[in-house]
mmCIF file of C-alpha atoms and ligand atoms in Angstrom:
data_model
loop_
_atom_site.group_PDB
_atom_site.id
_atom_site.type_symbol
_atom_site.label_atom_id
_atom_site.label_comp_id
_atom_site.label_asym_id
_atom_site.label_seq_id
_atom_site.Cartn_x
_atom_site.Cartn_y
_atom_site.Cartn_z
ATOM 1 C CA MET A 1 38.997 -140.813 34.829
ATOM 2 C CA ARG A 2 40.945 -144.084 35.085
ATOM 3 C CA ARG A 3 42.950 -144.678 38.245
ATOM 4 C CA ALA A 4 45.464 -147.483 38.736
ATOM 5 C CA ILE A 5 47.381 -148.589 41.765
ATOM 6 C CA TYR A 6 50.935 -149.783 41.313
ATOM 7 C CA PRO A 7 51.693 -151.553 44.602
ATOM 8 C CA GLY A 8 54.996 -152.942 45.766
ATOM 9 C CA SER A 9 57.795 -152.963 48.290
ATOM 10 C CA PHE A 10 60.016 -150.581 46.262
ATOM 11 C CA ASP A 11 62.941 -151.363 48.586
ATOM 12 C CA PRO A 12 64.445 -149.616 46.665
ATOM 13 C CA VAL A 13 62.773 -148.389 43.459
ATOM 14 C CA THR A 14 64.639 -149.682 40.384
ATOM 15 C CA ASN A 15 64.750 -148.544 36.773
ATOM 16 C CA GLY A 16 62.509 -151.526 36.054
ATOM 17 C CA HIS A 17 59.780 -150.024 38.291
ATOM 18 C CA LEU A 18 60.173 -146.640 36.596
ATOM 19 C CA ASP A 19 59.918 -148.323 33.201
ATOM 20 C CA ILE A 20 56.585 -149.872 34.236
ATOM 21 C CA ILE A 21 55.284 -146.514 35.512
ATOM 22 C CA GLY A 22 56.317 -144.929 32.206
ATOM 23 C CA ARG A 23 54.267 -147.509 30.294
ATOM 24 C CA CYS A 24 51.344 -147.330 32.716
ATOM 25 C CA ARG A 25 50.929 -143.590 32.256
ATOM 26 C CA LYS A 26 49.797 -144.166 28.660
ATOM 27 C CA LEU A 27 46.854 -146.231 29.908
ATOM 28 C CA PHE A 28 45.635 -144.390 32.989
ATOM 29 C CA ASP A 29 44.840 -140.820 34.030
ATOM 30 C CA GLU A 30 46.194 -141.335 37.530
ATOM 31 C CA ILE A 31 48.658 -143.806 39.002
ATOM 32 C CA VAL A 32 48.996 -144.264 42.731
ATOM 33 C CA VAL A 33 52.386 -145.789 43.442
ATOM 34 C CA ALA A 34 51.655 -147.494 46.764
ATOM 35 C CA VAL A 35 54.399 -148.679 49.101
ATOM 36 C CA VAL A 36 53.278 -151.638 51.177
ATOM 37 C CA VAL A 37 53.753 -151.469 54.945
ATOM 38 C CA ASN A 38 54.663 -155.028 55.852
ATOM 39 C CA PRO A 39 55.548 -155.443 59.544
ATOM 40 C CA GLU A 40 56.846 -158.968 58.864
ATOM 41 C CA LYS A 41 59.611 -157.826 56.524
ATOM 42 C CA ARG A 42 62.786 -156.049 57.563
ATOM 43 C CA PRO A 43 63.341 -153.610 54.699
ATOM 44 C CA LEU A 44 66.572 -151.748 53.987
ATOM 45 C CA PHE A 45 64.707 -148.440 53.667
ATOM 46 C CA SER A 46 61.817 -147.266 55.851
ATOM 47 C CA VAL A 47 58.433 -146.658 54.253
ATOM 48 C CA GLU A 48 59.037 -142.892 54.524
ATOM 49 C CA GLU A 49 62.457 -143.190 52.883
ATOM 50 C CA ARG A 50 61.031 -145.308 50.072
ATOM 51 C CA GLN A 51 58.215 -142.840 49.457
ATOM 52 C CA ALA A 52 60.615 -139.885 49.409
ATOM 53 C CA THR A 53 62.962 -141.671 46.991
ATOM 54 C CA LEU A 54 60.060 -142.590 44.724
ATOM 55 C CA ARG A 55 58.814 -138.985 44.663
ATOM 56 C CA GLU A 56 62.279 -137.763 43.781
ATOM 57 C CA ALA A 57 62.840 -140.421 41.110
ATOM 58 C CA LEU A 58 59.412 -139.772 39.578
ATOM 59 C CA GLY A 59 60.304 -136.108 39.250
ATOM 60 C CA GLU A 60 62.936 -137.183 36.754
ATOM 61 C CA ILE A 61 60.727 -139.193 34.398
ATOM 62 C CA GLU A 62 58.230 -138.064 31.809
ATOM 63 C CA THR A 63 54.679 -138.635 33.061
ATOM 64 C CA GLY A 64 52.849 -136.484 30.509
ATOM 65 C CA SER A 65 49.229 -135.755 31.341
ATOM 66 C CA CYS A 66 49.062 -138.651 33.792
ATOM 67 C CA ARG A 67 49.056 -137.689 37.470
ATOM 68 C CA VAL A 68 51.425 -139.876 39.456
ATOM 69 C CA VAL A 69 51.151 -139.846 43.233
ATOM 70 C CA VAL A 70 53.032 -141.772 45.901
ATOM 71 C CA ASP A 71 51.256 -143.246 48.913
ATOM 72 C CA SER A 72 51.565 -146.182 51.316
ATOM 73 C CA PHE A 73 49.103 -148.770 52.553
ATOM 74 C CA GLU A 74 48.808 -151.400 55.237
ATOM 75 C CA GLY A 75 46.631 -154.508 55.168
ATOM 76 C CA LEU A 76 44.733 -155.871 52.204
ATOM 77 C CA LEU A 77 45.574 -154.367 48.847
ATOM 78 C CA MET A 78 41.989 -154.794 47.676
ATOM 79 C CA GLU A 79 40.626 -152.826 50.633
ATOM 80 C CA TYR A 80 43.054 -150.065 49.816
ATOM 81 C CA ALA A 81 42.124 -150.202 46.107
ATOM 82 C CA VAL A 82 38.434 -149.753 46.940
ATOM 83 C CA SER A 83 39.213 -146.885 49.334
ATOM 84 C CA GLN A 84 41.127 -145.208 46.484
ATOM 85 C CA LYS A 85 38.313 -145.886 43.984
ATOM 86 C CA ALA A 86 40.860 -147.598 41.745
ATOM 87 C CA ASP A 87 39.895 -149.324 38.507
ATOM 88 C CA ALA A 88 42.973 -151.491 38.276
ATOM 89 C CA ILE A 89 46.090 -152.865 39.923
ATOM 90 C CA VAL A 90 49.213 -152.774 37.802
ATOM 91 C CA ARG A 91 52.004 -155.306 38.192
ATOM 92 C CA GLY A 92 55.139 -155.713 36.143
ATOM 93 C CA ILE A 93 56.110 -159.100 34.774
ATOM 94 C CA ARG A 94 59.756 -159.676 33.924
ATOM 95 C CA ALA A 95 59.986 -163.348 33.149
ATOM 96 C CA ILE A 96 57.716 -166.366 33.100
ATOM 97 C CA SER A 97 58.930 -167.187 36.624
ATOM 98 C CA ASP A 98 57.083 -164.087 37.903
ATOM 99 C CA TYR A 99 53.872 -165.229 36.307
ATOM 100 C CA GLU A 100 52.858 -168.008 38.688
ATOM 101 C CA TYR A 101 53.013 -165.867 41.821
ATOM 102 C CA GLU A 102 51.422 -162.921 40.046
ATOM 103 C CA LEU A 103 48.596 -165.078 38.698
ATOM 104 C CA GLN A 104 47.871 -166.417 42.190
ATOM 105 C CA MET A 105 47.744 -162.900 43.604
ATOM 106 C CA ALA A 106 45.643 -161.564 40.735
ATOM 107 C CA LEU A 107 43.076 -164.359 41.078
ATOM 108 C CA MET A 108 42.935 -164.035 44.862
ATOM 109 C CA ASN A 109 42.517 -160.292 44.507
ATOM 110 C CA ARG A 110 39.782 -160.784 41.928
ATOM 111 C CA ARG A 111 37.963 -163.098 44.319
ATOM 112 C CA LEU A 112 38.231 -160.483 47.054
ATOM 113 C CA GLU A 113 37.148 -157.617 44.809
ATOM 114 C CA PRO A 114 35.828 -158.526 41.325
ATOM 115 C CA ARG A 115 35.389 -154.880 40.343
ATOM 116 C CA VAL A 116 39.132 -154.208 40.283
ATOM 117 C CA GLU A 117 41.107 -155.728 37.386
ATOM 118 C CA THR A 118 44.798 -156.619 37.511
ATOM 119 C CA VAL A 119 46.799 -155.421 34.518
ATOM 120 C CA PHE A 120 50.184 -156.985 33.796
ATOM 121 C CA LEU A 121 52.750 -154.928 31.948
ATOM 122 C CA MET A 122 56.011 -156.254 30.532
ATOM 123 C CA SER A 123 59.113 -154.342 31.517
ATOM 124 C CA ALA A 124 61.812 -153.509 28.960
ATOM 125 C CA GLU A 125 64.121 -156.462 28.209
ATOM 126 C CA ALA A 126 67.015 -154.445 29.610
ATOM 127 C CA TYR A 127 65.436 -154.706 33.070
ATOM 128 C CA SER A 128 64.094 -158.236 32.793
ATOM 129 C CA TYR A 129 66.573 -159.527 35.371
ATOM 130 C CA VAL A 130 66.546 -156.521 37.710
ATOM 131 C CA SER A 131 64.957 -156.882 41.129
ATOM 132 C CA SER A 132 65.247 -154.831 44.313
ATOM 133 C CA ARG A 133 66.441 -157.947 46.119
ATOM 134 C CA LEU A 134 69.339 -158.555 43.690
ATOM 135 C CA VAL A 135 70.236 -154.859 43.590
ATOM 136 C CA LYS A 136 70.625 -154.865 47.392
ATOM 137 C CA GLU A 137 72.585 -158.115 47.395
ATOM 138 C CA VAL A 138 74.988 -157.015 44.656
ATOM 139 C CA TYR A 139 75.501 -153.594 46.233
ATOM 140 C CA ALA A 140 76.037 -155.046 49.724
ATOM 141 C CA LEU A 141 78.751 -157.299 48.322
ATOM 142 C CA GLY A 142 80.529 -154.395 46.635
ATOM 143 C CA GLY A 143 79.193 -154.750 43.080
ATOM 144 C CA SER A 144 78.010 -151.921 40.851
ATOM 145 C CA VAL A 145 74.306 -151.297 40.328
ATOM 146 C CA ALA A 146 74.832 -148.305 38.019
ATOM 147 C CA GLY A 147 72.175 -148.171 35.328
ATOM 148 C CA LEU A 148 69.877 -150.525 37.210
ATOM 149 C CA VAL A 149 68.592 -147.938 39.692
ATOM 150 C CA PRO A 150 68.303 -144.142 39.451
ATOM 151 C CA ALA A 151 71.479 -142.306 40.481
ATOM 152 C CA LEU A 152 69.704 -140.919 43.536
ATOM 153 C CA VAL A 153 68.977 -144.458 44.725
ATOM 154 C CA GLU A 154 72.656 -145.326 44.351
ATOM 155 C CA ALA A 155 73.414 -142.284 46.513
ATOM 156 C CA ARG A 156 70.887 -143.407 49.171
ATOM 157 C CA MET A 157 72.409 -146.885 49.166
ATOM 158 C CA ARG A 158 75.872 -145.429 49.541
ATOM 159 C CA GLU A 159 74.658 -143.568 52.652
ATOM 160 C CA LYS A 160 72.895 -146.671 54.047
ATOM 161 C CA PHE A 161 75.911 -148.893 53.625
ATOM 162 C CA GLY A 162 78.272 -146.149 54.797
ATOM 163 C CA ARG A 163 80.306 -146.361 51.614
ATOM 164 C CA ALA A 164 82.468 -143.517 50.367
HETATM 165 O O1 PNS B 201 57.020 -155.577 45.372
HETATM 166 P P1 PNS B 201 56.385 -156.818 45.934
HETATM 167 O O2 PNS B 201 56.988 -157.136 47.283
HETATM 168 O O3 PNS B 201 56.443 -157.963 44.964
HETATM 169 O O4 PNS B 201 54.828 -156.451 46.164
HETATM 170 C C1 PNS B 201 53.952 -157.400 46.732
HETATM 171 C C2 PNS B 201 52.578 -156.773 47.086
HETATM 172 C C3 PNS B 201 52.757 -155.515 47.910
HETATM 173 C C4 PNS B 201 51.835 -156.426 45.811
HETATM 174 C C5 PNS B 201 51.746 -157.838 47.872
HETATM 175 O O5 PNS B 201 52.532 -158.372 48.899
HETATM 176 C C6 PNS B 201 50.474 -157.258 48.470
HETATM 177 O O6 PNS B 201 49.520 -156.984 47.763
HETATM 178 N N1 PNS B 201 50.455 -157.078 49.829
HETATM 179 C C7 PNS B 201 49.332 -156.518 50.540
HETATM 180 C C8 PNS B 201 48.613 -157.589 51.392
HETATM 181 C C9 PNS B 201 47.598 -158.340 50.553
HETATM 182 O O7 PNS B 201 46.649 -157.800 50.022
HETATM 183 N N2 PNS B 201 47.823 -159.674 50.428
HETATM 184 C C10 PNS B 201 47.005 -160.556 49.625
HETATM 185 C C11 PNS B 201 47.510 -160.577 48.174
HETATM 186 S S1 PNS B 201 46.608 -161.743 47.206
#
């Protein structure tokens, strides 16, 4: 039984994240999509809102025989990974610019907990420029994010920004 943790802010979940989960399910028996609780950041959506949106969005994608669960964690990712008896951490890489930061984290995490490997997966080219940060910025300024996030996320953003 192979368990992976897919950690992130997911503020909000994008189609790029869902693409990574779709790829990840072919490699692992269980994926724990873990929303980080970071008191230093001021997210658009609360941890509870992000978890609920993820659960709803995951209901709409094919996960086959892989069990996908949504959770949250606070503190060190590696402590959480050990508590979950995870074999691996999964992170998506969009462009080479992601690589430096991801490499630093992966090596630091390996130093903290050598038993847990980090696995990098490449998202589909169509999502290679999509990030939660840009989605929020574009939407806040009145642009369309259709096709970049699930429709239910667009609806949640509409509510948040009080748009008709
Ligand atoms: O979606 P993000 O914001 O790029 O995800 C970043 C995340 C949650 C993977 C990273 O910030 C993290 O692991 N935070 C938990 C605290 C921790 O373990 N920090 C040391 C990382 S080397």
